[in-house]
Short mmCIF file of C-alpha atoms in Angstrom, two decimals:
data_model
loop_
_atom_site.label_atom_id
_atom_site.label_comp_id
_atom_site.label_asym_id
_atom_site.label_seq_id
_atom_site.Cartn_x
_atom_site.Cartn_y
_atom_site.Cartn_z
CA MET A 1 0.00 0.00 0.00
CA THR A 2 1.31 3.45 -0.94
CA PRO A 3 1.63 5.58 2.21
CA LYS A 4 -0.09 8.93 2.52
CA PRO A 5 2.42 11.65 1.52
CA LEU A 6 3.75 13.44 4.58
CA ARG A 7 5.68 16.65 5.18
CA ILE A 8 8.78 15.66 7.15
CA LEU A 9 11.22 18.08 8.80
CA ILE A 10 14.65 16.61 9.55
CA PRO A 11 17.12 18.74 11.52
CA GLY A 12 20.56 17.80 10.24
CA GLY A 13 19.92 15.03 7.75
CA THR A 14 23.37 14.83 6.14
CA GLY A 15 25.32 12.89 8.76
CA PHE A 16 25.23 9.12 9.26
CA ILE A 17 21.60 8.16 9.92
CA GLY A 18 19.81 11.10 8.29
CA PRO A 19 20.65 10.41 4.64
CA HIS A 20 19.08 6.95 4.85
CA GLN A 21 15.88 8.48 6.21
CA VAL A 22 15.86 11.14 3.51
CA ARG A 23 16.31 8.71 0.62
CA TYR A 24 13.73 6.28 1.95
CA ALA A 25 11.19 9.01 2.64
CA LEU A 26 11.60 10.47 -0.85
CA ALA A 27 11.29 7.02 -2.42
CA ARG A 28 7.97 6.58 -0.60
CA GLY A 29 6.57 9.86 -1.89
CA HIS A 30 7.05 12.11 1.13
CA ARG A 31 8.15 15.75 1.09
CA VAL A 32 11.33 16.33 3.08
CA THR A 33 12.74 19.54 4.52
CA LEU A 34 16.29 19.55 5.85
CA PHE A 35 17.23 22.14 8.46
CA ASN A 36 20.95 22.59 9.03
CA ARG A 37 23.96 24.88 8.66
CA GLY A 38 24.94 23.52 5.26
CA GLN A 39 28.36 22.46 6.52
CA THR A 40 28.28 18.69 7.07
CA ASN A 41 28.50 16.88 3.72
CA ALA A 42 27.45 20.01 1.89
CA GLY A 43 26.06 19.19 -1.52
CA MET A 44 24.89 15.70 -0.55
CA PHE A 45 21.34 16.64 -1.55
CA THR A 46 19.99 19.16 -4.03
CA ASP A 47 16.62 20.85 -3.82
CA GLY A 48 13.88 19.31 -5.92
CA PRO A 49 10.11 18.90 -6.10
CA ASN A 50 9.98 16.97 -2.79
CA LEU A 51 13.17 18.16 -1.10
CA GLU A 52 14.12 21.57 0.25
CA GLN A 53 16.90 22.74 2.52
CA LEU A 54 16.52 25.49 5.09
CA ARG A 55 19.44 27.09 6.87
CA GLY A 56 19.69 27.58 10.60
CA ASP A 57 21.99 26.89 13.52
CA ARG A 58 21.14 25.09 16.76
CA ALA A 59 24.54 25.66 18.36
CA PRO A 60 24.25 29.29 19.55
CA ASN A 61 22.31 29.92 22.72
CA PRO A 62 19.58 30.53 21.72
CA GLY A 63 19.65 28.74 18.38
CA ASN A 64 18.57 30.31 15.10
CA TYR A 65 15.25 28.85 13.91
CA GLU A 66 14.03 31.81 11.88
CA SER A 67 13.72 29.81 8.64
CA LEU A 68 11.12 27.53 10.25
CA LYS A 69 8.68 30.31 11.06
CA GLY A 70 5.33 30.20 9.34
CA ARG A 71 5.83 26.66 8.03
CA GLU A 72 3.80 23.49 8.59
CA TRP A 73 4.95 19.86 8.82
CA ASP A 74 3.40 16.58 9.82
CA VAL A 75 6.40 15.34 11.74
CA VAL A 76 9.89 16.22 12.94
CA ILE A 77 12.64 13.57 12.97
CA ASP A 78 15.44 14.80 15.23
CA ASN A 79 18.64 12.76 14.88
CA PRO A 80 21.65 14.75 16.07
CA ALA A 81 20.54 16.47 19.27
CA ARG A 82 22.62 15.72 22.36
CA ARG A 83 21.79 18.91 24.22
CA PRO A 84 18.38 19.21 25.91
CA ARG A 85 18.24 22.86 24.88
CA TRP A 86 18.40 21.88 21.22
CA VAL A 87 15.30 19.71 21.54
CA ARG A 88 13.50 22.26 23.70
CA GLU A 89 14.12 25.06 21.20
CA ALA A 90 13.35 22.98 18.11
CA ALA A 91 10.14 21.67 19.65
CA ALA A 92 9.10 25.20 20.59
CA ALA A 93 9.79 26.40 17.04
CA VAL A 94 7.43 23.80 15.53
CA LYS A 95 4.88 23.60 18.35
CA GLY A 96 1.44 23.86 16.78
CA HIS A 97 2.98 23.38 13.33
CA ALA A 98 3.78 19.64 13.53
CA LYS A 99 1.82 16.67 14.83
CA GLN A 100 4.61 14.30 15.87
CA TYR A 101 8.16 14.59 17.20
CA VAL A 102 10.53 11.67 16.69
CA PHE A 103 13.72 11.76 18.71
CA ILE A 104 16.57 9.37 17.96
CA SER A 105 18.08 8.61 21.34
CA THR A 106 20.37 5.77 22.46
CA ILE A 107 20.43 2.73 24.74
CA SER A 108 23.11 4.64 26.64
CA VAL A 109 20.28 6.40 28.49
CA TYR A 110 19.77 3.37 30.73
CA ALA A 111 20.91 3.62 34.33
CA SER A 112 21.86 -0.06 34.46
CA ASN A 113 23.05 -2.64 31.94
CA ASP A 114 23.23 -5.67 34.23
CA THR A 115 19.94 -7.37 33.32
CA PRO A 116 19.64 -9.43 30.11
CA GLY A 117 16.32 -8.86 28.40
CA ALA A 118 15.61 -5.50 30.03
CA ASP A 119 13.05 -3.48 28.09
CA GLU A 120 12.03 0.17 27.66
CA THR A 121 10.59 0.40 31.19
CA ALA A 122 14.07 0.23 32.75
CA ALA A 123 15.22 3.33 34.65
CA VAL A 124 17.20 5.97 32.79
CA LEU A 125 20.07 8.18 33.84
CA THR A 126 19.83 11.79 34.91
CA THR A 127 22.18 14.63 35.81
CA ASP A 128 22.10 17.77 37.91
CA THR A 129 24.08 19.65 35.24
CA PRO A 130 21.65 19.61 32.30
CA ASP A 131 22.99 22.79 30.75
CA VAL A 132 26.56 21.63 30.09
CA GLU A 133 27.19 21.77 26.34
CA ASP A 134 30.90 21.29 25.74
CA GLY A 135 34.08 19.76 27.11
CA GLU A 136 34.90 16.55 28.95
CA THR A 137 31.85 16.76 31.20
CA PHE A 138 29.57 17.00 28.19
CA ALA A 139 31.14 13.92 26.62
CA ARG A 140 30.89 11.98 29.88
CA LEU A 141 27.21 12.86 30.26
CA TYR A 142 26.20 11.55 26.82
CA GLY A 143 23.63 9.13 28.25
CA PRO A 144 22.05 11.41 30.86
CA LEU A 145 21.79 14.31 28.42
CA LYS A 146 20.15 12.10 25.80
CA ALA A 147 17.64 11.02 28.46
CA LEU A 148 16.85 14.67 29.18
CA CYS A 149 16.45 15.27 25.43
CA GLU A 150 13.83 12.51 25.41
CA GLN A 151 11.97 14.23 28.22
CA GLU A 152 11.98 17.55 26.36
CA ALA A 153 10.41 15.88 23.31
CA GLU A 154 7.77 14.15 25.41
CA ARG A 155 6.99 17.34 27.32
CA ALA A 156 6.50 19.36 24.14
CA PHE A 157 4.50 16.66 22.31
CA PRO A 158 2.63 14.72 25.01
CA GLY A 159 1.19 11.55 23.56
CA HIS A 160 2.68 12.37 20.14
CA ALA A 161 6.38 11.80 20.76
CA THR A 162 8.31 8.79 19.46
CA ILE A 163 11.55 7.95 21.23
CA ILE A 164 13.81 5.49 19.41
CA ARG A 165 16.79 4.09 21.30
CA PRO A 166 19.29 2.41 18.96
CA GLY A 167 22.38 0.60 20.13
CA LEU A 168 25.46 0.43 17.95
CA VAL A 169 24.54 1.77 14.50
CA VAL A 170 26.60 0.27 11.67
CA GLY A 171 26.91 0.15 7.90
CA ALA A 172 27.64 2.54 5.06
CA GLY A 173 28.48 6.02 6.30
CA ASP A 174 29.66 4.98 9.77
CA PRO A 175 32.38 7.44 10.86
CA THR A 176 33.39 5.47 13.97
CA ASP A 177 34.68 2.21 12.40
CA ARG A 178 33.35 0.28 15.39
CA PHE A 179 31.85 -2.36 13.12
CA SER A 180 33.94 -1.61 10.04
CA TYR A 181 37.07 -2.83 11.80
CA TRP A 182 35.92 -6.43 11.53
CA PRO A 183 35.22 -6.66 7.77
CA VAL A 184 38.42 -4.74 7.07
CA ARG A 185 40.48 -6.95 9.36
CA ILE A 186 38.93 -10.20 8.13
CA GLU A 187 39.44 -9.25 4.49
CA ARG A 188 43.15 -8.91 5.26
CA GLY A 189 43.14 -12.60 6.17
CA GLY A 190 45.38 -14.64 8.43
CA GLU A 191 44.87 -15.33 12.11
CA VAL A 192 42.35 -12.96 13.69
CA LEU A 193 42.19 -12.32 17.44
CA ALA A 194 38.56 -12.67 18.54
CA PRO A 195 36.66 -12.37 21.81
CA PRO A 196 34.64 -15.31 23.17
CA GLY A 197 32.69 -16.78 20.29
CA ASP A 198 29.48 -17.46 22.18
CA ASP A 199 29.11 -13.97 23.66
CA PRO A 200 26.12 -12.00 22.34
CA VAL A 201 26.36 -8.84 20.24
CA GLN A 202 23.72 -6.35 19.13
CA PHE A 203 23.78 -3.68 16.43
CA ILE A 204 21.56 -2.20 13.74
CA ASP A 205 22.22 -1.23 10.13
CA ALA A 206 21.69 2.52 9.69
CA ARG A 207 19.40 1.78 6.75
CA ASP A 208 17.17 -0.46 8.85
CA LEU A 209 17.02 2.21 11.55
CA GLY A 210 16.31 5.02 9.10
CA GLU A 211 13.67 3.13 7.17
CA TRP A 212 11.83 1.92 10.25
CA THR A 213 11.81 5.46 11.60
CA VAL A 214 9.99 6.62 8.46
CA ARG A 215 7.50 3.77 8.76
CA CYS A 216 6.85 4.76 12.38
CA VAL A 217 5.91 8.20 11.08
CA GLU A 218 3.64 6.75 8.41
CA ASP A 219 1.90 4.53 10.98
CA GLU A 220 1.67 7.28 13.64
CA THR A 221 3.58 5.06 16.05
CA TYR A 222 4.17 6.74 19.41
CA GLY A 223 6.06 5.66 22.52
CA VAL A 224 9.55 4.50 23.46
CA PHE A 225 11.37 1.74 21.58
CA ASN A 226 14.70 -0.05 21.74
CA ALA A 227 15.93 -0.36 18.15
CA ILE A 228 18.75 -2.88 17.96
CA GLY A 229 19.26 -6.13 16.12
CA PRO A 230 19.29 -8.75 14.93
CA ALA A 231 15.83 -10.11 15.69
CA LYS A 232 17.25 -13.14 17.51
CA LYS A 233 20.35 -13.75 19.61
CA PHE A 234 23.49 -13.20 17.54
CA THR A 235 26.94 -14.21 18.73
CA VAL A 236 30.48 -13.03 18.13
CA ARG A 237 31.11 -16.25 16.21
CA GLN A 238 28.12 -15.67 13.92
CA MET A 239 29.18 -12.07 13.36
CA LEU A 240 32.78 -12.87 12.45
CA GLU A 241 32.21 -16.05 10.49
CA GLY A 242 29.34 -14.39 8.65
CA ILE A 243 31.74 -11.68 7.50
CA ARG A 244 34.29 -14.28 6.39
CA ASP A 245 31.67 -16.21 4.43
CA THR A 246 30.36 -13.05 2.75
CA ILE A 247 33.69 -11.67 1.59
CA LYS A 248 35.30 -15.10 0.91
CA SER A 249 38.31 -14.49 3.16
CA ASN A 250 40.91 -17.05 4.24
CA ALA A 251 40.91 -15.64 7.79
CA THR A 252 40.98 -17.96 10.78
CA PHE A 253 39.71 -17.00 14.22
CA THR A 254 41.40 -17.49 17.56
CA TYR A 255 38.70 -17.06 20.20
CA VAL A 256 40.15 -16.14 23.57
CA THR A 257 38.61 -15.58 26.98
CA SER A 258 37.54 -12.25 28.42
CA ALA A 259 39.73 -12.91 31.48
CA PHE A 260 42.78 -13.29 29.25
CA LEU A 261 42.00 -10.05 27.42
CA ARG A 262 41.66 -8.16 30.71
CA ALA A 263 44.97 -9.57 31.95
CA GLN A 264 46.98 -8.12 29.07
CA GLN A 265 49.15 -5.07 29.68
CA PRO A 266 47.54 -2.88 28.60
CA PRO A 267 44.21 -4.75 28.58
CA ALA A 268 42.65 -5.55 25.22
CA ARG A 269 39.32 -3.82 25.75
CA GLY A 270 35.92 -4.57 24.43
CA TRP A 271 34.11 -1.94 22.33
CA SER A 272 37.28 -0.06 21.41
CA ASP A 273 40.10 -2.61 20.84
CA LEU A 274 37.69 -5.41 19.94
CA PRO A 275 34.66 -3.46 18.75
CA VAL A 276 30.97 -4.39 18.91
CA TRP A 277 31.70 -6.81 21.75
CA ILE A 278 31.51 -6.14 25.48
CA ALA A 279 31.95 -9.03 27.90
CA PRO A 280 28.44 -9.90 29.19
CA GLU A 281 29.53 -9.90 32.80
CA GLY A 282 28.74 -7.98 35.96
CA SER A 283 27.41 -4.49 35.31
CA TYR A 284 27.44 -5.16 31.54
CA ALA A 285 25.69 -8.54 31.63
CA GLY A 286 22.73 -7.14 29.72
CA PHE A 287 24.35 -4.47 27.57
CA THR A 288 24.17 -6.53 24.38
CA GLN A 289 20.97 -8.33 25.34
CA ARG A 290 18.34 -5.58 25.38
CA SER A 291 14.77 -6.59 24.56
CA ILE A 292 13.49 -5.35 21.20
CA ALA A 293 10.13 -7.14 21.38
CA LYS A 294 8.22 -3.86 21.40
CA ALA A 295 9.90 -2.54 18.25
CA LEU A 296 9.47 -5.88 16.48
CA SER A 297 5.74 -5.72 17.23
CA LYS A 298 5.66 -2.34 15.47
CA GLY A 299 7.36 -3.49 12.30
CA LEU A 300 11.11 -3.20 12.87
CA THR A 301 12.80 -5.44 10.31
CA PHE A 302 16.37 -6.25 9.36
CA ARG A 303 18.01 -6.75 5.98
CA PRO A 304 20.24 -9.81 5.46
CA TYR A 305 23.45 -9.53 7.46
CA ALA A 306 25.51 -10.11 4.31
CA ASP A 307 24.09 -6.89 2.84
CA THR A 308 25.38 -4.91 5.81
CA VAL A 309 28.81 -6.51 5.45
CA ARG A 310 29.03 -5.79 1.72
CA GLU A 311 27.86 -2.17 2.09
CA THR A 312 30.32 -1.58 4.93
CA ILE A 313 33.25 -2.83 2.87
CA ALA A 314 32.14 -0.84 -0.17
CA PHE A 315 31.90 2.35 1.89
CA TYR A 316 35.33 1.76 3.41
CA LYS A 317 36.94 1.22 0.01
CA ALA A 318 35.37 4.43 -1.29
CA GLN A 319 37.31 6.46 1.30
CA THR A 320 40.66 8.10 0.64
CA PRO A 321 43.79 5.99 1.18
CA GLU A 322 44.66 8.20 4.16
CA ARG A 323 41.29 7.54 5.77
CA GLN A 324 41.47 3.81 5.09
CA VAL A 325 44.72 3.38 7.01
CA ALA A 326 43.44 5.45 9.94
CA LEU A 327 40.76 3.19 11.39
CA ARG A 328 39.20 4.78 14.46
CA ALA A 329 38.52 1.53 16.31
CA GLY A 330 40.14 -1.85 16.74
CA LEU A 331 43.60 -3.15 17.50
CA LYS A 332 46.60 -2.09 15.48
CA PRO A 333 48.13 -5.06 13.59
CA GLU A 334 51.26 -5.13 15.72
CA ARG A 335 49.25 -5.12 18.95
CA GLU A 336 47.00 -7.90 17.70
CA LYS A 337 50.09 -10.03 16.98
CA GLU A 338 51.41 -9.40 20.50
CA VAL A 339 48.15 -10.50 22.13
CA LEU A 340 47.89 -13.58 19.90
CA ALA A 341 51.47 -14.52 20.78
CA ALA A 342 50.69 -14.16 24.48
CA TRP A 343 47.63 -16.40 24.09
CA HIS A 344 49.57 -19.13 22.32
CA ALA A 345 52.40 -18.92 24.86
CA LYS A 346 49.86 -19.30 27.66
CA ARG A 347 48.27 -22.31 26.00
CA HIS A 348 51.66 -23.89 25.34
CA ALA A 349 52.73 -23.42 28.95
CA SER A 350 49.59 -25.17 30.18
CA ASP A 351 50.01 -28.19 27.89
#
């Protein structure tokens, strides 16, 4: 069924998640307005019959929303906001001129990650410094500030706010390399250091997130949703061997224990040195086991994993040579060799 055409306002829209929303919305016949400074990926989109770009700036205090005055939209999809003031001001600018406010949040809002299967009713973080906007404190308060952003959206659009909490977002356009490290490393071949193979991982392709967000708008879906994948439990082994099978690599995997990784000097850390994975222990026992039942019941779907792998590799290879050699996550080759050597020495000593 062809959806009813909607007028969609997207602050930002040219970063990582936004472009996937824009392209999907346009393909489904919606009219899209981008509101940004025109600095990030300038020229990515050009104005057309169903796409316009308005200039403004959310960074100053107060932000500049003059270009939104006197305009009407059906919905706002707010991706980039990390400052509660940004949401408060944007919501005020469109109050009475939009019916729904979608805020893309994060699972980092949760106060605890120790319970596998925890759902959207779990407690969220807070802070007594909600106005901090820069510096180390701002970076440290990512989760609490996102939680306050959620509250601003819900306060401005009671009963008509949609809060989407993704986990690790991956795929084409990812600037962090937190998933990209693995396809790049596995394509290189040889022995690959890997965390425990049976540990769970969760992530979502940016295209799946963006497309489901648009469908939530079409269906007038309101409420709070965890948006992570895949639909069923997915392990480190499935993630890594799925990459190898997709790209036809000769890589082999040496799965080591989390205790061994912690014992290295310096430790080989989950999420940064060995991305996507965090040991499901103690306070992080549930970090990669969040319930997504609610989102699945509202139509969240996932493309084949192989598609994500192929698109990630293609995006990586389209970058400049300088960018390709400067991965922002994962172990350096020489460090990986050191840790593998330590593992084999340990195993040999115990034989």
